[in-house]
Short mmCIF file of C-alpha atoms in Angstrom, two decimals:
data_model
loop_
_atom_site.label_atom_id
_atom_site.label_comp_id
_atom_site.label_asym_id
_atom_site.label_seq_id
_atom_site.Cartn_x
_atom_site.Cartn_y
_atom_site.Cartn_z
CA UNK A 1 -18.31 -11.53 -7.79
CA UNK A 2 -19.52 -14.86 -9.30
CA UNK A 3 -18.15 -17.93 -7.01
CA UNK A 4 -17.91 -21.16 -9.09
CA UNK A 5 -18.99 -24.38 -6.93
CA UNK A 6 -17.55 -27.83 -7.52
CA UNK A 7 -19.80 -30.45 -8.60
CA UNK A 8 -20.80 -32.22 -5.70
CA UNK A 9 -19.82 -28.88 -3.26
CA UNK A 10 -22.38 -28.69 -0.35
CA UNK A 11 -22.34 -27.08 2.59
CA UNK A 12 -21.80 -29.20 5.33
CA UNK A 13 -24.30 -29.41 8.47
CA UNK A 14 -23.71 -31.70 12.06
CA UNK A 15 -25.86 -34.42 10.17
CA UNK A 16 -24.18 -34.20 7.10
CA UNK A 17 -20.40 -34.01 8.05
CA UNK A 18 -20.98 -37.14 10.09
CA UNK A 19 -21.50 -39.12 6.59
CA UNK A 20 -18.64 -37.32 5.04
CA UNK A 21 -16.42 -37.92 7.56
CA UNK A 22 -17.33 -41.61 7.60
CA UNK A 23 -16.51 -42.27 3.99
CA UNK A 24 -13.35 -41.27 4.52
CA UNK A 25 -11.15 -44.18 5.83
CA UNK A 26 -8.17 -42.41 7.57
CA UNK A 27 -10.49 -40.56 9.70
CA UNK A 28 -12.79 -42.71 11.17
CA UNK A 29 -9.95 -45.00 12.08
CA UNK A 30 -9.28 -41.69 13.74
CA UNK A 31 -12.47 -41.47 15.90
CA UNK A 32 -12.82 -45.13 16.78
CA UNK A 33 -16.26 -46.88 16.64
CA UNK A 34 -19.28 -46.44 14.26
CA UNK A 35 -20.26 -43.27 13.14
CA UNK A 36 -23.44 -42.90 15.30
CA UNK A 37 -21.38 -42.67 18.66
CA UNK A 38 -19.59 -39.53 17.21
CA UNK A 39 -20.04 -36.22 19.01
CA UNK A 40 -20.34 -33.14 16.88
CA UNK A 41 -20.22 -29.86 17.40
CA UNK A 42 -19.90 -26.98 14.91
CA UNK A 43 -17.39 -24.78 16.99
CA UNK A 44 -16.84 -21.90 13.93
CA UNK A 45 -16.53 -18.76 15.95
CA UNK A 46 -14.78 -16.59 13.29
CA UNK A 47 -15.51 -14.49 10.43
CA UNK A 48 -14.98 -16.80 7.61
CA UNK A 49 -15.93 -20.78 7.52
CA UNK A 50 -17.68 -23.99 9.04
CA UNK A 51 -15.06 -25.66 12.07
CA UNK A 52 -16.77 -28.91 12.94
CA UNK A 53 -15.29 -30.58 16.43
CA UNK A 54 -16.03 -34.39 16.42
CA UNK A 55 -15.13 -36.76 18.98
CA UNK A 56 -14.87 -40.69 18.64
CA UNK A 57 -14.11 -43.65 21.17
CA UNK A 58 -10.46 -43.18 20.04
CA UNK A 59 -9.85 -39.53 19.38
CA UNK A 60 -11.19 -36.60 18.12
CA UNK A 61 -10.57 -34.13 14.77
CA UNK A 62 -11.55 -31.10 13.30
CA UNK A 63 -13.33 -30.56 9.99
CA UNK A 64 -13.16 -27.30 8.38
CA UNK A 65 -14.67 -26.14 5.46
CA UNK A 66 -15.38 -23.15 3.36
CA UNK A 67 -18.31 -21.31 2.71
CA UNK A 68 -19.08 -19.77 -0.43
CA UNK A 69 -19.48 -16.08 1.01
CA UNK A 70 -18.27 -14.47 4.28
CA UNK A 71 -19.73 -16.02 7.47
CA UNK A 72 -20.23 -12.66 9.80
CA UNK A 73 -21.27 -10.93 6.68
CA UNK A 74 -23.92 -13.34 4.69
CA UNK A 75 -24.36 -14.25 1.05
CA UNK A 76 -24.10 -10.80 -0.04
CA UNK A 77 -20.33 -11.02 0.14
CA UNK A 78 -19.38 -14.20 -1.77
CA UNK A 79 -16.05 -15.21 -1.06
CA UNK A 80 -13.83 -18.29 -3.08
CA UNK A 81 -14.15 -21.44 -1.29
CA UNK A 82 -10.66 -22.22 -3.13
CA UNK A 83 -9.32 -20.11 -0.58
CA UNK A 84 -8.91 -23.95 1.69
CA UNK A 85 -6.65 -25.03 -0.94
CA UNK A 86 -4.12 -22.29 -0.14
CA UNK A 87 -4.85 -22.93 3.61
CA UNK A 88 -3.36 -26.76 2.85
CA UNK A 89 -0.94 -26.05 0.98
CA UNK A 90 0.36 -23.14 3.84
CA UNK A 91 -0.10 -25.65 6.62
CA UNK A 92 1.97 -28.39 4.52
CA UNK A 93 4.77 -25.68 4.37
CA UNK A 94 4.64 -24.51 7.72
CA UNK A 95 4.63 -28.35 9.21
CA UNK A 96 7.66 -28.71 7.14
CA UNK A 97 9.60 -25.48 7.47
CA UNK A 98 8.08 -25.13 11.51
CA UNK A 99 7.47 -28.39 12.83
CA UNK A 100 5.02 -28.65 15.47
CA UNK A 101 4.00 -25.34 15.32
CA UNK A 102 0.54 -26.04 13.14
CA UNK A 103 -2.07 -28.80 13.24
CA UNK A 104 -1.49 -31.71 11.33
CA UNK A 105 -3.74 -32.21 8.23
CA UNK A 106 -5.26 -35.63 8.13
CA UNK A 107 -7.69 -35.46 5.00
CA UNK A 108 -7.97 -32.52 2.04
CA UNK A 109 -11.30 -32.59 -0.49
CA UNK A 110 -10.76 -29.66 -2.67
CA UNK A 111 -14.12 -30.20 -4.35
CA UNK A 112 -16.03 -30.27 -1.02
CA UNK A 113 -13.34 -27.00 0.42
CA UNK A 114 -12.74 -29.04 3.33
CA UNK A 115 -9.70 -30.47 5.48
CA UNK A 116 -9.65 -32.88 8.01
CA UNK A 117 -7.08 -32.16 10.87
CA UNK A 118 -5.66 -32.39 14.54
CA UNK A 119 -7.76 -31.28 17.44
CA UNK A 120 -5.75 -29.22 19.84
CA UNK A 121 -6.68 -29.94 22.87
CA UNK A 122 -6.68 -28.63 25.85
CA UNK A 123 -5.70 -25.52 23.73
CA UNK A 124 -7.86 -22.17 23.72
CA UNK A 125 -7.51 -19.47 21.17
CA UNK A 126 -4.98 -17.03 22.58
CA UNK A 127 -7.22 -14.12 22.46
CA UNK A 128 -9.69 -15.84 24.46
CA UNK A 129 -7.03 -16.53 27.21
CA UNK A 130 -5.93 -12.78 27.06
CA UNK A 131 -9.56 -11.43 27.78
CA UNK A 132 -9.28 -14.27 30.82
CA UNK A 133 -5.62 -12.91 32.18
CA UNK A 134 -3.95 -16.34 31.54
CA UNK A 135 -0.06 -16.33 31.31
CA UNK A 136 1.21 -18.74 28.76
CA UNK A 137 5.36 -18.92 29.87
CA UNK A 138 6.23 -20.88 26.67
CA UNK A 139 4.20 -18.44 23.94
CA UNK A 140 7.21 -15.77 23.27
CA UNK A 141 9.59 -18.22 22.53
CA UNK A 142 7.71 -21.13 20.44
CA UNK A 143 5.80 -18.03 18.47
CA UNK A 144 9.09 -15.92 17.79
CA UNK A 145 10.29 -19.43 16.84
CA UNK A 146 7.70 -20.45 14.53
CA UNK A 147 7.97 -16.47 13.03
CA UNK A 148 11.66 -16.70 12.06
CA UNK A 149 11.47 -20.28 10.48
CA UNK A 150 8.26 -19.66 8.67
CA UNK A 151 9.72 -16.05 7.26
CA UNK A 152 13.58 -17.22 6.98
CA UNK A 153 12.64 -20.79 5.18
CA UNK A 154 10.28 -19.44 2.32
CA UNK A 155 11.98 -16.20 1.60
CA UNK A 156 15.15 -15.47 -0.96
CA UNK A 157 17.45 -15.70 2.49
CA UNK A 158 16.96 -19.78 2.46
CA UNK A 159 15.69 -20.22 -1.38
CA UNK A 160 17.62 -20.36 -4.63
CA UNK A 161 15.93 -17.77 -7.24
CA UNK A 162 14.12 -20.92 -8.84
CA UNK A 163 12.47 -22.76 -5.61
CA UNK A 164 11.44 -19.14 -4.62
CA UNK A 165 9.54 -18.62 -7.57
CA UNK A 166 8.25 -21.90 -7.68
CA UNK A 167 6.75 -21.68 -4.16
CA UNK A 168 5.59 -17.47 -5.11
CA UNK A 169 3.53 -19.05 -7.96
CA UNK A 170 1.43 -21.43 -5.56
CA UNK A 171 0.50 -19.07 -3.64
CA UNK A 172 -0.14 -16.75 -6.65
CA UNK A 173 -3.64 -17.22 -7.33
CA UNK A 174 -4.82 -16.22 -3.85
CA UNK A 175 -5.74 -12.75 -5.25
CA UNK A 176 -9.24 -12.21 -3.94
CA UNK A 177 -8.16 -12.63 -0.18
CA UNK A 178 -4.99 -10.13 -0.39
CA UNK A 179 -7.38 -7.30 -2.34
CA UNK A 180 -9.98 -7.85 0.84
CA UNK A 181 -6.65 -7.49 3.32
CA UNK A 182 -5.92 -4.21 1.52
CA UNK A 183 -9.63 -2.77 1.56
CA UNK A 184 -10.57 -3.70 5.12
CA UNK A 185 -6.85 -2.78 6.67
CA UNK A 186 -5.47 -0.04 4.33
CA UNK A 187 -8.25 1.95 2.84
CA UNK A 188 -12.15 0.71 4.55
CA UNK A 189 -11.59 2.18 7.65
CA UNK A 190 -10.44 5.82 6.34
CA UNK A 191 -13.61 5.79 4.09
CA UNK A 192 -17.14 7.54 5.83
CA UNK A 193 -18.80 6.04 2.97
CA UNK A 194 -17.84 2.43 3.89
CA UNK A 195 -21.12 0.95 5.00
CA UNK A 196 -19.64 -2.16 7.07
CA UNK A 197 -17.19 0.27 9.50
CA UNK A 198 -18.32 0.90 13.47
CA UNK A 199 -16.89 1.67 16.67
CA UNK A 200 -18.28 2.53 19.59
CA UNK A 201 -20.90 5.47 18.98
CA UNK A 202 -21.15 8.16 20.01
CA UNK A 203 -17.89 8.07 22.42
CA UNK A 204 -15.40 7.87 19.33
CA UNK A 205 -16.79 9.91 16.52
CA UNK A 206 -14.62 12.59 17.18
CA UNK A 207 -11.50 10.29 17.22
CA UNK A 208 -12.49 8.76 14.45
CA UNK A 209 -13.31 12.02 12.52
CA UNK A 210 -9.66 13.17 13.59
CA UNK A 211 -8.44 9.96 12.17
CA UNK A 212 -10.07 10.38 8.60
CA UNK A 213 -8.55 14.13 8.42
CA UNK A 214 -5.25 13.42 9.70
CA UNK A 215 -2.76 13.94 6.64
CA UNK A 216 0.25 11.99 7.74
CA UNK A 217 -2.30 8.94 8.59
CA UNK A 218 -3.55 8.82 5.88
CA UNK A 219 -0.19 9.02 3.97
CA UNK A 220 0.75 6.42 6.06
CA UNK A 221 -2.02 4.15 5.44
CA UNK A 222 -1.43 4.12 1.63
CA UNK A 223 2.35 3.79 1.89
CA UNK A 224 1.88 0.54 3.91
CA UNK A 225 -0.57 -0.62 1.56
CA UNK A 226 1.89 -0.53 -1.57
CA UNK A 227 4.49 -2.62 1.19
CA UNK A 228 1.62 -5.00 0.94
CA UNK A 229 1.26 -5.11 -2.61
CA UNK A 230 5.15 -5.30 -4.07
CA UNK A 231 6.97 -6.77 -1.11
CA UNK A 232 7.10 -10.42 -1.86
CA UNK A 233 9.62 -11.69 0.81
CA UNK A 234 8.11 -14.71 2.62
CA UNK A 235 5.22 -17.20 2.39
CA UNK A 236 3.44 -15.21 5.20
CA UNK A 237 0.65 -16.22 7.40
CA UNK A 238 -1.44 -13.38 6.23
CA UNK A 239 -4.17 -13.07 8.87
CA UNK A 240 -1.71 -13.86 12.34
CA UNK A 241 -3.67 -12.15 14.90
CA UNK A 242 -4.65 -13.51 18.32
CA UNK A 243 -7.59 -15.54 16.92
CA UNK A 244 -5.14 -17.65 14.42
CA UNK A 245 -3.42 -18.90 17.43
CA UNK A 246 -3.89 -21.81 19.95
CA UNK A 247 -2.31 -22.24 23.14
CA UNK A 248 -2.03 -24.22 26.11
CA UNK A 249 0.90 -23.69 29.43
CA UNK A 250 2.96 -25.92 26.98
CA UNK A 251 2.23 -26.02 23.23
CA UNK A 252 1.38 -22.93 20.74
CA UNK A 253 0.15 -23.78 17.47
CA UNK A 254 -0.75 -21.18 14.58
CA UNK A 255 -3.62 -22.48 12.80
CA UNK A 256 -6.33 -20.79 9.68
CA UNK A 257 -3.43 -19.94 7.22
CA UNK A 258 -5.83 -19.56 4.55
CA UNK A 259 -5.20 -15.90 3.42
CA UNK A 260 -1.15 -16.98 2.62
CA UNK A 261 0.73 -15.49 -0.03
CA UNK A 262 3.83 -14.31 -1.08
CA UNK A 263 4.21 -11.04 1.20
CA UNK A 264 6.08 -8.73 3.36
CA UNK A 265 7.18 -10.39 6.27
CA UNK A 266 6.89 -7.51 9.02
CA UNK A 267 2.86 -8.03 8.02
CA UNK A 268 2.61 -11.07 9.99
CA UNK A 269 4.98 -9.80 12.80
CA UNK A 270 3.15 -6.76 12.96
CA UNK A 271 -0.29 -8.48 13.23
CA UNK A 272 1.07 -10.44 16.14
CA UNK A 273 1.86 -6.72 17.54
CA UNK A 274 -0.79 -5.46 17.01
CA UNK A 275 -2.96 -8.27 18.74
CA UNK A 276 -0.98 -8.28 21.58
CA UNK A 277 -1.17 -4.42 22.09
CA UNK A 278 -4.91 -4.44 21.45
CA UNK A 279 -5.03 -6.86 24.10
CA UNK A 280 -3.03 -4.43 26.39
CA UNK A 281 -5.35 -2.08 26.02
CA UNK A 282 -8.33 -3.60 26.71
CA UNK A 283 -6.87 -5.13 29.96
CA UNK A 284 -8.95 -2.03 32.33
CA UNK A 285 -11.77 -3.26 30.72
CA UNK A 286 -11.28 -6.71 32.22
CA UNK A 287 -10.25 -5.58 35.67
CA UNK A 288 -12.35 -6.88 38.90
CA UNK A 289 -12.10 -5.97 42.54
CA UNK A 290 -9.16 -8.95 43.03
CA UNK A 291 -7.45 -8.72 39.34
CA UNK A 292 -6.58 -5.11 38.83
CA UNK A 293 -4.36 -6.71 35.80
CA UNK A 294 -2.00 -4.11 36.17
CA UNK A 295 0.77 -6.91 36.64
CA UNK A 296 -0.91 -8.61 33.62
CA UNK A 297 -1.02 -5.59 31.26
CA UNK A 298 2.70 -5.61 31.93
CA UNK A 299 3.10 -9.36 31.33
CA UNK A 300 1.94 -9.00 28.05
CA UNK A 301 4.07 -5.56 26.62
CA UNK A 302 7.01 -8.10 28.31
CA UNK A 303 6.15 -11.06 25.87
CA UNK A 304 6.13 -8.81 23.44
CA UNK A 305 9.87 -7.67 23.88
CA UNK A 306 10.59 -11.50 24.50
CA UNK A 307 8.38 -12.92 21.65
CA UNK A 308 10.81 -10.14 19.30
CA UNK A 309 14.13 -11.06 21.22
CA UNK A 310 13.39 -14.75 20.13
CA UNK A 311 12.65 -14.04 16.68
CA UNK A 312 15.73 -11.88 15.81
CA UNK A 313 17.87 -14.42 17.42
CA UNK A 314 16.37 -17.61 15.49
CA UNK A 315 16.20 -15.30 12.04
CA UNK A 316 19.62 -13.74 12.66
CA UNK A 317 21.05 -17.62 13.59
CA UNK A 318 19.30 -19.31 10.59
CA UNK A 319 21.21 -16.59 8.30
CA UNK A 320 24.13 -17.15 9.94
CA UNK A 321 23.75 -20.67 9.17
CA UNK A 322 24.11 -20.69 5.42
CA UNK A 323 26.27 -19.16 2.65
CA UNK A 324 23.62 -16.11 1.54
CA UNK A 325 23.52 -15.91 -2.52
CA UNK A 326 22.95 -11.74 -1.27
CA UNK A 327 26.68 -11.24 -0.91
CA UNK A 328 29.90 -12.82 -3.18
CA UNK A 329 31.06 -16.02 -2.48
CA UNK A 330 34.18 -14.61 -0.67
CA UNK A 331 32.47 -12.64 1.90
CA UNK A 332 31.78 -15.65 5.04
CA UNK A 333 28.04 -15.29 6.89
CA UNK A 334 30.14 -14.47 10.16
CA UNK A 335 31.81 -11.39 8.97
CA UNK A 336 31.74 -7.70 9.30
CA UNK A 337 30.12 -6.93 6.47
CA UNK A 338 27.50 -9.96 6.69
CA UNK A 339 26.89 -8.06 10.14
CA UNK A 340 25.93 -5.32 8.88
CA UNK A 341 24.05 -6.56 6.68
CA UNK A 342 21.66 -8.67 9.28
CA UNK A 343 21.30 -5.50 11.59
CA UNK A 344 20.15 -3.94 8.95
CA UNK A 345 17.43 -6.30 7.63
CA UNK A 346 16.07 -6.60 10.78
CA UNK A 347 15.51 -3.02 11.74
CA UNK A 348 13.83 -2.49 8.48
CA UNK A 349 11.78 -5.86 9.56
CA UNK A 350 11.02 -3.79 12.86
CA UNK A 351 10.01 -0.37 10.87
CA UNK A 352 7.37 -2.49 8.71
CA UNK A 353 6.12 -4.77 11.87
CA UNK A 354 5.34 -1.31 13.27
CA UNK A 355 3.39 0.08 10.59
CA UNK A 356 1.28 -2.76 9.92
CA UNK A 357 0.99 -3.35 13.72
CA UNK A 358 -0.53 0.03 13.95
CA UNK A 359 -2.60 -0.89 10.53
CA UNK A 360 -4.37 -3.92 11.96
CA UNK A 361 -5.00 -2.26 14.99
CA UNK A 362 -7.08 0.61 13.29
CA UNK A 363 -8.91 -1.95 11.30
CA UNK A 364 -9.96 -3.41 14.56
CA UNK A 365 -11.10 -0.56 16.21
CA UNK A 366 -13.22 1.50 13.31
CA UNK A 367 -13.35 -1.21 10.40
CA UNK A 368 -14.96 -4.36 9.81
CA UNK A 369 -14.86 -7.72 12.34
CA UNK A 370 -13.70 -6.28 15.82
CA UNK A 371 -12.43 -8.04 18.83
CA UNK A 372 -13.27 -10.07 21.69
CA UNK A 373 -10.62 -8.29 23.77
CA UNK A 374 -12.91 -5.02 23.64
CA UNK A 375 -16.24 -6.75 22.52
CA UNK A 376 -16.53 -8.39 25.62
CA UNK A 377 -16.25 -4.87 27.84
CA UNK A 378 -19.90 -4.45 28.69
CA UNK A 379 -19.84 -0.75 29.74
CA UNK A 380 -19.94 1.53 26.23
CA UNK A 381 -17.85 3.89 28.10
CA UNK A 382 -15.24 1.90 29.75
CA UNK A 383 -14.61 0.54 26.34
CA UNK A 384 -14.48 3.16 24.72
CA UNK A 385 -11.29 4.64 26.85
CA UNK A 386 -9.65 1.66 25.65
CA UNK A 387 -10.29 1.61 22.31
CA UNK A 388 -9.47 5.55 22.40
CA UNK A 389 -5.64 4.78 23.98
CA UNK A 390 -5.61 2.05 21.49
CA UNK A 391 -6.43 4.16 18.41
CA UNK A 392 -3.80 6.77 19.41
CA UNK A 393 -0.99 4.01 20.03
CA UNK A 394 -1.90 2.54 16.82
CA UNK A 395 -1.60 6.14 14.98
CA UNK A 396 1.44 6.76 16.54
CA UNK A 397 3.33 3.67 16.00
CA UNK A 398 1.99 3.76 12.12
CA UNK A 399 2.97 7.46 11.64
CA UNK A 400 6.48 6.69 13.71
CA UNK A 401 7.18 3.92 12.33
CA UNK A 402 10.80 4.19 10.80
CA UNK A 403 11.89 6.24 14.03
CA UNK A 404 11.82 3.02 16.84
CA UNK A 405 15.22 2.21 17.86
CA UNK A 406 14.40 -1.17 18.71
CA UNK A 407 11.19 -3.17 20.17
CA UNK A 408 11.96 -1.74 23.64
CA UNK A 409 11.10 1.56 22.40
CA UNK A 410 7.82 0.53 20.68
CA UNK A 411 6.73 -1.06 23.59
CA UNK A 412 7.90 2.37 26.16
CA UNK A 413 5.36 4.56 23.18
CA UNK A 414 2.82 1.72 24.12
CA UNK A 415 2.96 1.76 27.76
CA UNK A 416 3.11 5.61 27.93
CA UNK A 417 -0.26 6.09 26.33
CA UNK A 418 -1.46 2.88 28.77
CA UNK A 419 -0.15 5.22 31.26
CA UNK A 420 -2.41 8.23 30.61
CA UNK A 421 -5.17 5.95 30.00
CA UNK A 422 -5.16 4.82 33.26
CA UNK A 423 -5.18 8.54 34.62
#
């Protein structure tokens, strides 16, 4: 792939973003006082980009920009730096269809693939408090919140035919990101020859090889990836794991929306899934002599259920709440047939949240980019239990997909494989 560079593009550096940020009025009236007091740290833990941290006399911000190629992976795997433009034009539509629910963008320079935004603080990445046993009691509700307004307001539910198109077709050109999504989720990690897949050697070759031969995996694996490529229902989030969040007791904010497109909106609930239940499984991992986290390990297949409850509610009541151009004008949101109707969407939204839950789970575990939430288990062995329980959940929900009742029962499938693990 040949990336094209703006003129005047350069990759930014803690000496250099200081004299980019300071040409840039609205932000240093941001940080307060001349330019040399500034504090700055690049903070860019991820896969992808630069994330700059400054702090001022008055305030702080956060720089991002992106880099021409893959971060973890090096310039061998060039990458579009236009993919910030998509990321600011996702966080303008989630700050208006989700209020408070993303940081707010201060400063965009396309030609430099940068934004200027909030710093969240005292936030943490959720996965990070996860791997720490931290209980967040306001997560299920302003996430499941944030879920059904951000999949309700840019799908054909809430949009005429013409504003739905219109908003498809900015989003449009963000082709290179969703082909990566379907070669590391749906096809890398089922492929030997794949040089960028690991796991945990040699404790889950044999999984692994089971994996690779397993015919209704497999099957599964492609039919979720054609979901991925034909179901354009909402401007989704497109990479919503545990990383894309940030949390504190009292705030939640979803943050890196750059891989947003047009999509199937039981991908991002399913990567939210997914995350959490990876996170579940690592919990033994974690455990110490005072913090078993058996209580925890609970806590989070709970916030699950809860983060679920929340959404159906808020996506059921935002349907409710208008005339839908899906049925005739003489059929009222609030009757029988409407009813029917809503139960039905959202068990199919459930059947595809499953799937791709168990898809971005997989990818996690044998593909490219792992996880803290198992990364962080020191002991090969003890990690490699939890990956194993995790694999097989993920494999079963995947394969199972259509046959879940309702979240309650994906969450019993997940806590009776927890259960054997612990054995």
């Amino acid at each position: 792939m040949t990336i094209h560079l703006p003129d005047g593009y350069a990759i930014l550096t803690t000496a250099t973003v200081r004299d980019a940020v300071a040409k840039v009025p609205n932000l240093t009236a941001r940080l307060g006082g001349p330019a040399s007091t500034w504090e700055i740290r690049e903070i860019g833990d991820g896969n992808m980009n630069l994330v700059f941290d400054l702090v001022g006399p008055a305030g702080g911000l956060i720089v991002k920009q992106s880099l021409p190629y893959i971060r973890s992976v090096g310039e061998s795997w060039p990458f579009p730096i236009g993919r910030i433009g998509f990321e600011h034009a996702a966080l303008i539509e989630q700050a208006r269809v989700a209020p408070g629910r993303v940081p707010a963008v201060w400063h965009y320079d396309g030609a430099m693939a940068l934004i200027g935004m909030e710093r969240l603080s005292p936030h943490i990445i959720l996965r990070k408090g996860l791997v720490r046993g931290i209980r967040y009691p306001r997560l299920a509700d302003q996430l499941g919140a944030f879920l059904a307004r951000s999949l309700f307001l840019t799908s054909d539910l809430a949009l005429s035919t013409p504003e739905k198109k219109a908003l498809m077709a900015r989003f449009a050109g963000n082709a290179e990101l969703c082909a990566t999504t379907e070669d590391v989720i749906f096809t890398g990690p089922y492929d030997a020859a794949a040089p960028l897949n690991r796991w945990t050697r040699p404790h889950l070759d044999s999984a692994v090889a089971a994996l690779r031969s397993d015919a209704d995996a497999i099957a599964a694996a492609a039919e979720l990836k054609l979901v991925f490529r034909t179901a354009t229902e909402a401007l989704i989030h497109g990479d919503l794991h545990t990383g894309s969040i940030m949390v504190d007791a009292d705030d939640t904010r979803v943050i890196d929306p750059e891989w947003a497109f047009h999509g199937p909106m039981g991908f991002d609930l399913g990567a939210v899934i997914g995350n959490l239940l990876l996170a579940y499984f690592s919990q033994p991992g974690h455990a110490t002599a005072t913090d078993d986290r058996v209580g925890y390990r609970e806590w989070i297949l709970d916030l699950i259920v809860r983060l679920w409850t929340r959404f159906e509610a808020d996506f059921i009541g935002l349907w409710r709440g208008r005339r839908s151009e899906l049925l005739p004008p003489s059929v009222p949101p609030d009757s029988e047939v409407a009813e029917r109707m809503y139960a039905r969407r959202v068990s199919a939204l459930l059947a595809d949240a499953t799937g791709f839950a168990g898809a971005k789970m997989i990818r996690r575990l044998i593909g490219i980019s792992h996880v803290e939430d198992f990364e962080a288990i020191a002991d090969p062995a003890t990690r490699a239990r939890c990956e194993a329980a995790a694999l097989a959940c993920a494999r079963d929900l995947r394969v199972r997909r259509a046959g879940f009742r309702d979240i309650g029962a994906v969450v019993d499938a997940a806590r009776a494989i927890g259960a054997d693990q612990s054995r």
